[in-house]
PDB file of C-alpha atoms in Angstrom:
ATOM      1  CA  MET A   1      38.742  66.615 232.988  1.00  0.00           C
ATOM      2  CA  THR A   2      37.448  66.469 236.567  1.00  0.00           C
ATOM      3  CA  ASN A   3      39.969  69.106 237.642  1.00  0.00           C
ATOM      4  CA  LYS A   4      38.251  71.521 235.209  1.00  0.00           C
ATOM      5  CA  ILE A   5      34.862  71.138 236.900  1.00  0.00           C
ATOM      6  CA  LYS A   6      34.220  73.618 239.701  1.00  0.00           C
ATOM      7  CA  ARG A   7      31.467  73.800 242.316  1.00  0.00           C
ATOM      8  CA  THR A   8      29.524  76.702 243.743  1.00  0.00           C
ATOM      9  CA  VAL A   9      26.402  77.476 245.742  1.00  0.00           C
ATOM     10  CA  TYR A  10      24.123  80.426 245.019  1.00  0.00           C
ATOM     11  CA  ALA A  11      21.691  81.972 247.486  1.00  0.00           C
ATOM     12  CA  LYS A  12      17.964  82.185 246.871  1.00  0.00           C
ATOM     13  CA  ASN A  13      17.215  85.195 244.596  1.00  0.00           C
ATOM     14  CA  GLU A  14      20.904  85.638 243.727  1.00  0.00           C
ATOM     15  CA  ILE A  15      21.592  86.839 240.199  1.00  0.00           C
ATOM     16  CA  ILE A  16      24.097  84.521 238.506  1.00  0.00           C
ATOM     17  CA  SER A  17      24.417  86.442 235.253  1.00  0.00           C
ATOM     18  CA  LYS A  18      23.160  89.854 234.156  1.00  0.00           C
ATOM     19  CA  GLU A  19      21.949  91.013 230.774  1.00  0.00           C
ATOM     20  CA  GLY A  20      24.804  92.710 228.946  1.00  0.00           C
ATOM     21  CA  GLU A  21      27.533  90.716 230.696  1.00  0.00           C
ATOM     22  CA  ILE A  22      29.508  87.813 229.256  1.00  0.00           C
ATOM     23  CA  CYS A  23      28.391  84.558 230.885  1.00  0.00           C
ATOM     24  CA  ASN A  24      31.442  82.327 230.619  1.00  0.00           C
ATOM     25  CA  LYS A  25      30.146  79.326 232.597  1.00  0.00           C
ATOM     26  CA  LEU A  26      28.127  76.273 231.633  1.00  0.00           C
ATOM     27  CA  TYR A  27      26.287  74.992 234.720  1.00  0.00           C
ATOM     28  CA  VAL A  28      24.784  71.709 235.867  1.00  0.00           C
ATOM     29  CA  ILE A  29      22.289  72.102 238.691  1.00  0.00           C
ATOM     30  CA  LYS A  30      22.977  69.502 241.357  1.00  0.00           C
ATOM     31  CA  LYS A  31      20.044  70.786 243.426  1.00  0.00           C
ATOM     32  CA  GLY A  32      18.105  73.996 243.012  1.00  0.00           C
ATOM     33  CA  LEU A  33      15.922  76.060 240.729  1.00  0.00           C
ATOM     34  CA  VAL A  34      16.903  78.878 238.351  1.00  0.00           C
ATOM     35  CA  ARG A  35      15.175  81.029 235.775  1.00  0.00           C
ATOM     36  CA  GLY A  36      16.220  83.076 232.805  1.00  0.00           C
ATOM     37  CA  TYR A  37      14.427  86.381 232.329  1.00  0.00           C
ATOM     38  CA  CYS A  38      14.542  89.662 230.504  1.00  0.00           C
ATOM     39  CA  VAL A  39      12.979  92.990 231.390  1.00  0.00           C
ATOM     40  CA  SER A  40      10.502  94.517 228.941  1.00  0.00           C
ATOM     41  CA  ASP A  41       8.750  97.807 229.756  1.00  0.00           C
ATOM     42  CA  ASN A  42       9.844  97.411 233.411  1.00  0.00           C
ATOM     43  CA  VAL A  43       8.254  93.936 233.609  1.00  0.00           C
ATOM     44  CA  ASP A  44      10.224  90.744 234.282  1.00  0.00           C
ATOM     45  CA  VAL A  45       9.512  88.157 231.581  1.00  0.00           C
ATOM     46  CA  THR A  46      10.569  84.651 232.545  1.00  0.00           C
ATOM     47  CA  THR A  47      11.897  82.902 229.424  1.00  0.00           C
ATOM     48  CA  TRP A  48      12.962  79.545 230.892  1.00  0.00           C
ATOM     49  CA  ILE A  49      13.136  77.642 234.170  1.00  0.00           C
ATOM     50  CA  SER A  50      15.560  74.808 235.034  1.00  0.00           C
ATOM     51  CA  PHE A  51      16.021  72.624 238.079  1.00  0.00           C
ATOM     52  CA  ASP A  52      17.863  69.578 239.492  1.00  0.00           C
ATOM     53  CA  SER A  53      20.177  67.769 237.054  1.00  0.00           C
ATOM     54  CA  GLU A  54      19.566  70.206 234.202  1.00  0.00           C
ATOM     55  CA  ILE A  55      22.159  72.244 232.335  1.00  0.00           C
ATOM     56  CA  PHE A  56      21.873  76.004 231.938  1.00  0.00           C
ATOM     57  CA  THR A  57      23.778  79.024 230.755  1.00  0.00           C
ATOM     58  CA  SER A  58      23.229  82.153 228.732  1.00  0.00           C
ATOM     59  CA  ILE A  59      23.186  80.728 225.203  1.00  0.00           C
ATOM     60  CA  THR A  60      24.468  83.908 223.556  1.00  0.00           C
ATOM     61  CA  GLY A  61      26.747  84.838 226.422  1.00  0.00           C
ATOM     62  CA  PHE A  62      28.412  81.443 226.636  1.00  0.00           C
ATOM     63  CA  PHE A  63      28.450  79.904 223.164  1.00  0.00           C
ATOM     64  CA  LYS A  64      29.071  83.138 221.236  1.00  0.00           C
ATOM     65  CA  ASN A  65      31.077  84.897 223.954  1.00  0.00           C
ATOM     66  CA  GLU A  66      28.842  87.947 223.562  1.00  0.00           C
ATOM     67  CA  PRO A  67      26.911  90.027 226.090  1.00  0.00           C
ATOM     68  CA  ALA A  68      24.019  87.983 227.470  1.00  0.00           C
ATOM     69  CA  SER A  69      20.528  88.891 226.344  1.00  0.00           C
ATOM     70  CA  GLU A  70      18.955  87.827 229.627  1.00  0.00           C
ATOM     71  CA  ASN A  71      19.442  87.604 233.377  1.00  0.00           C
ATOM     72  CA  ILE A  72      19.777  84.346 235.294  1.00  0.00           C
ATOM     73  CA  GLN A  73      18.404  84.183 238.842  1.00  0.00           C
ATOM     74  CA  CYS A  74      18.234  81.466 241.497  1.00  0.00           C
ATOM     75  CA  LEU A  75      14.746  80.818 242.824  1.00  0.00           C
ATOM     76  CA  GLU A  76      16.078  78.521 245.562  1.00  0.00           C
ATOM     77  CA  VAL A  77      19.456  77.931 247.156  1.00  0.00           C
ATOM     78  CA  THR A  78      21.172  76.305 244.175  1.00  0.00           C
ATOM     79  CA  HIS A  79      24.147  73.966 244.162  1.00  0.00           C
ATOM     80  CA  CYS A  80      25.959  73.844 240.818  1.00  0.00           C
ATOM     81  CA  GLU A  81      28.923  72.373 239.071  1.00  0.00           C
ATOM     82  CA  TYR A  82      30.280  74.314 236.119  1.00  0.00           C
ATOM     83  CA  LEU A  83      32.872  74.531 233.386  1.00  0.00           C
ATOM     84  CA  GLU A  84      34.321  77.852 232.352  1.00  0.00           C
ATOM     85  CA  PHE A  85      34.315  78.536 228.612  1.00  0.00           C
ATOM     86  CA  ARG A  86      38.059  77.962 228.136  1.00  0.00           C
ATOM     87  CA  ASP A  87      37.845  74.652 230.029  1.00  0.00           C
ATOM     88  CA  TYR A  88      34.785  73.637 228.015  1.00  0.00           C
ATOM     89  CA  GLN A  89      36.737  74.304 224.793  1.00  0.00           C
ATOM     90  CA  TYR A  90      39.720  72.364 226.165  1.00  0.00           C
ATOM     91  CA  CYS A  91      37.498  69.374 227.005  1.00  0.00           C
ATOM     92  CA  LEU A  92      35.868  69.427 223.558  1.00  0.00           C
ATOM     93  CA  LYS A  93      39.302  69.345 221.901  1.00  0.00           C
ATOM     94  CA  ASN A  94      40.873  66.732 224.148  1.00  0.00           C
ATOM     95  CA  PHE A  95      38.116  64.322 225.196  1.00  0.00           C
ATOM     96  CA  PRO A  96      35.992  62.563 222.539  1.00  0.00           C
ATOM     97  CA  GLU A  97      33.325  61.751 225.144  1.00  0.00           C
ATOM     98  CA  MET A  98      32.884  65.491 225.735  1.00  0.00           C
ATOM     99  CA  ARG A  99      31.891  65.925 222.106  1.00  0.00           C
ATOM    100  CA  GLU A 100      29.156  63.317 222.603  1.00  0.00           C
ATOM    101  CA  ILE A 101      28.000  65.057 225.800  1.00  0.00           C
ATOM    102  CA  ASN A 102      27.956  68.339 223.850  1.00  0.00           C
ATOM    103  CA  ARG A 103      25.821  66.781 221.101  1.00  0.00           C
ATOM    104  CA  ILE A 104      23.332  65.375 223.623  1.00  0.00           C
ATOM    105  CA  MET A 105      23.202  68.697 225.476  1.00  0.00           C
ATOM    106  CA  LEU A 106      22.475  70.652 222.279  1.00  0.00           C
ATOM    107  CA  VAL A 107      19.699  68.239 221.325  1.00  0.00           C
ATOM    108  CA  GLU A 108      18.116  68.712 224.770  1.00  0.00           C
ATOM    109  CA  TYR A 109      18.400  72.503 224.474  1.00  0.00           C
ATOM    110  CA  TYR A 110      16.682  72.394 221.081  1.00  0.00           C
ATOM    111  CA  ILE A 111      13.883  70.177 222.387  1.00  0.00           C
ATOM    112  CA  HIS A 112      13.266  72.522 225.342  1.00  0.00           C
ATOM    113  CA  ALA A 113      13.370  75.553 223.029  1.00  0.00           C
ATOM    114  CA  GLU A 114      10.916  73.929 220.624  1.00  0.00           C
ATOM    115  CA  LYS A 115       8.473  73.186 223.447  1.00  0.00           C
ATOM    116  CA  ARG A 116       8.752  76.760 224.769  1.00  0.00           C
ATOM    117  CA  ALA A 117       8.232  78.193 221.277  1.00  0.00           C
ATOM    118  CA  PHE A 118       5.190  76.012 220.708  1.00  0.00           C
ATOM    119  CA  MET A 119       3.742  76.867 224.124  1.00  0.00           C
ATOM    120  CA  THR A 120       4.030  80.610 223.538  1.00  0.00           C
ATOM    121  CA  ARG A 121       1.935  80.291 220.393  1.00  0.00           C
ATOM    122  CA  ILE A 122      -1.028  78.670 222.148  1.00  0.00           C
ATOM    123  CA  PRO A 123      -3.586  81.491 222.343  1.00  0.00           C
ATOM    124  CA  SER A 124      -5.589  80.167 225.309  1.00  0.00           C
ATOM    125  CA  ALA A 125      -4.089  80.657 228.785  1.00  0.00           C
ATOM    126  CA  GLN A 126      -5.859  77.510 229.968  1.00  0.00           C
ATOM    127  CA  LYS A 127      -4.391  75.455 227.107  1.00  0.00           C
ATOM    128  CA  ARG A 128      -0.899  76.928 227.678  1.00  0.00           C
ATOM    129  CA  LEU A 129      -1.094  75.846 231.315  1.00  0.00           C
ATOM    130  CA  ALA A 130      -2.309  72.370 230.320  1.00  0.00           C
ATOM    131  CA  TYR A 131       0.523  72.078 227.768  1.00  0.00           C
ATOM    132  CA  PHE A 132       3.051  73.138 230.409  1.00  0.00           C
ATOM    133  CA  PHE A 133       1.815  70.550 232.922  1.00  0.00           C
ATOM    134  CA  LYS A 134       1.805  67.854 230.244  1.00  0.00           C
ATOM    135  CA  ASN A 135       5.424  68.575 229.286  1.00  0.00           C
ATOM    136  CA  ALA A 136       7.044  69.667 232.569  1.00  0.00           C
ATOM    137  CA  ASN A 137       8.429  67.560 235.372  1.00  0.00           C
ATOM    138  CA  PRO A 138       5.766  67.442 238.136  1.00  0.00           C
ATOM    139  CA  LYS A 139       8.439  67.826 240.842  1.00  0.00           C
ATOM    140  CA  MET A 140       9.591  71.083 239.264  1.00  0.00           C
ATOM    141  CA  THR A 141       6.096  72.500 238.811  1.00  0.00           C
ATOM    142  CA  LYS A 142       5.420  72.302 242.552  1.00  0.00           C
ATOM    143  CA  ARG A 143       8.575  74.292 243.336  1.00  0.00           C
ATOM    144  CA  ILE A 144       8.165  77.216 240.935  1.00  0.00           C
ATOM    145  CA  PRO A 145       6.833  80.365 242.635  1.00  0.00           C
ATOM    146  CA  LYS A 146       3.484  81.205 241.035  1.00  0.00           C
ATOM    147  CA  LYS A 147       4.510  84.716 239.934  1.00  0.00           C
ATOM    148  CA  TYR A 148       7.387  83.257 237.876  1.00  0.00           C
ATOM    149  CA  LEU A 149       5.219  80.474 236.491  1.00  0.00           C
ATOM    150  CA  ALA A 150       2.633  83.056 235.414  1.00  0.00           C
ATOM    151  CA  SER A 151       5.356  85.120 233.746  1.00  0.00           C
ATOM    152  CA  PHE A 152       6.743  82.036 231.990  1.00  0.00           C
ATOM    153  CA  LEU A 153       3.253  81.162 230.736  1.00  0.00           C
ATOM    154  CA  ALA A 154       2.656  84.735 229.498  1.00  0.00           C
ATOM    155  CA  MET A 155      -0.302  85.417 231.774  1.00  0.00           C
ATOM    156  CA  ARG A 156      -1.087  87.599 234.740  1.00  0.00           C
ATOM    157  CA  PRO A 157      -0.750  86.009 238.186  1.00  0.00           C
ATOM    158  CA  GLU A 158      -4.504  86.562 238.689  1.00  0.00           C
ATOM    159  CA  THR A 159      -5.235  84.485 235.575  1.00  0.00           C
ATOM    160  CA  LEU A 160      -2.979  81.673 236.792  1.00  0.00           C
ATOM    161  CA  SER A 161      -4.636  81.752 240.198  1.00  0.00           C
ATOM    162  CA  ARG A 162      -8.081  81.579 238.609  1.00  0.00           C
ATOM    163  CA  LEU A 163      -7.019  78.633 236.422  1.00  0.00           C
ATOM    164  CA  PHE A 164      -5.642  76.789 239.465  1.00  0.00           C
ATOM    165  CA  ASN A 165      -8.966  77.278 241.248  1.00  0.00           C
ATOM    166  CA  GLU A 166     -11.114  75.974 238.391  1.00  0.00           C
TER     167      GLU A 166
END
């Protein structure tokens, strides 16, 4: 299985996957910071952020082999290991431990998605920020550029700045 795992390094601000393309890689971040985002009315909307030791991909692009519905961008120099889709399928078929890893990974994805969905429904910007800090890794929160954090929290950068200064 180890011969199926590949390594790569992405530059800061590099786009890993673009909306409309097939994303055929499942990544593990060894060190770095990435975000998923879409563009709505010419505004970037950050939909998720991942960092060290987390797994990421375009869910639709990878698991359904369809055009991705979002872009993936590095916010820092990012070192990754990845499996291509065909190798991922091979590992699932031939290694029972990969099926357990897959199950654990899907549970983690669902938990993160549930937290993001809950957070977006909190009407108060101050309470959304508090919820984010309560549920996010403190090491990650210090590394996220404020404009992307504001976008992720569905608020203007000025609002985030004001909340940080309160």
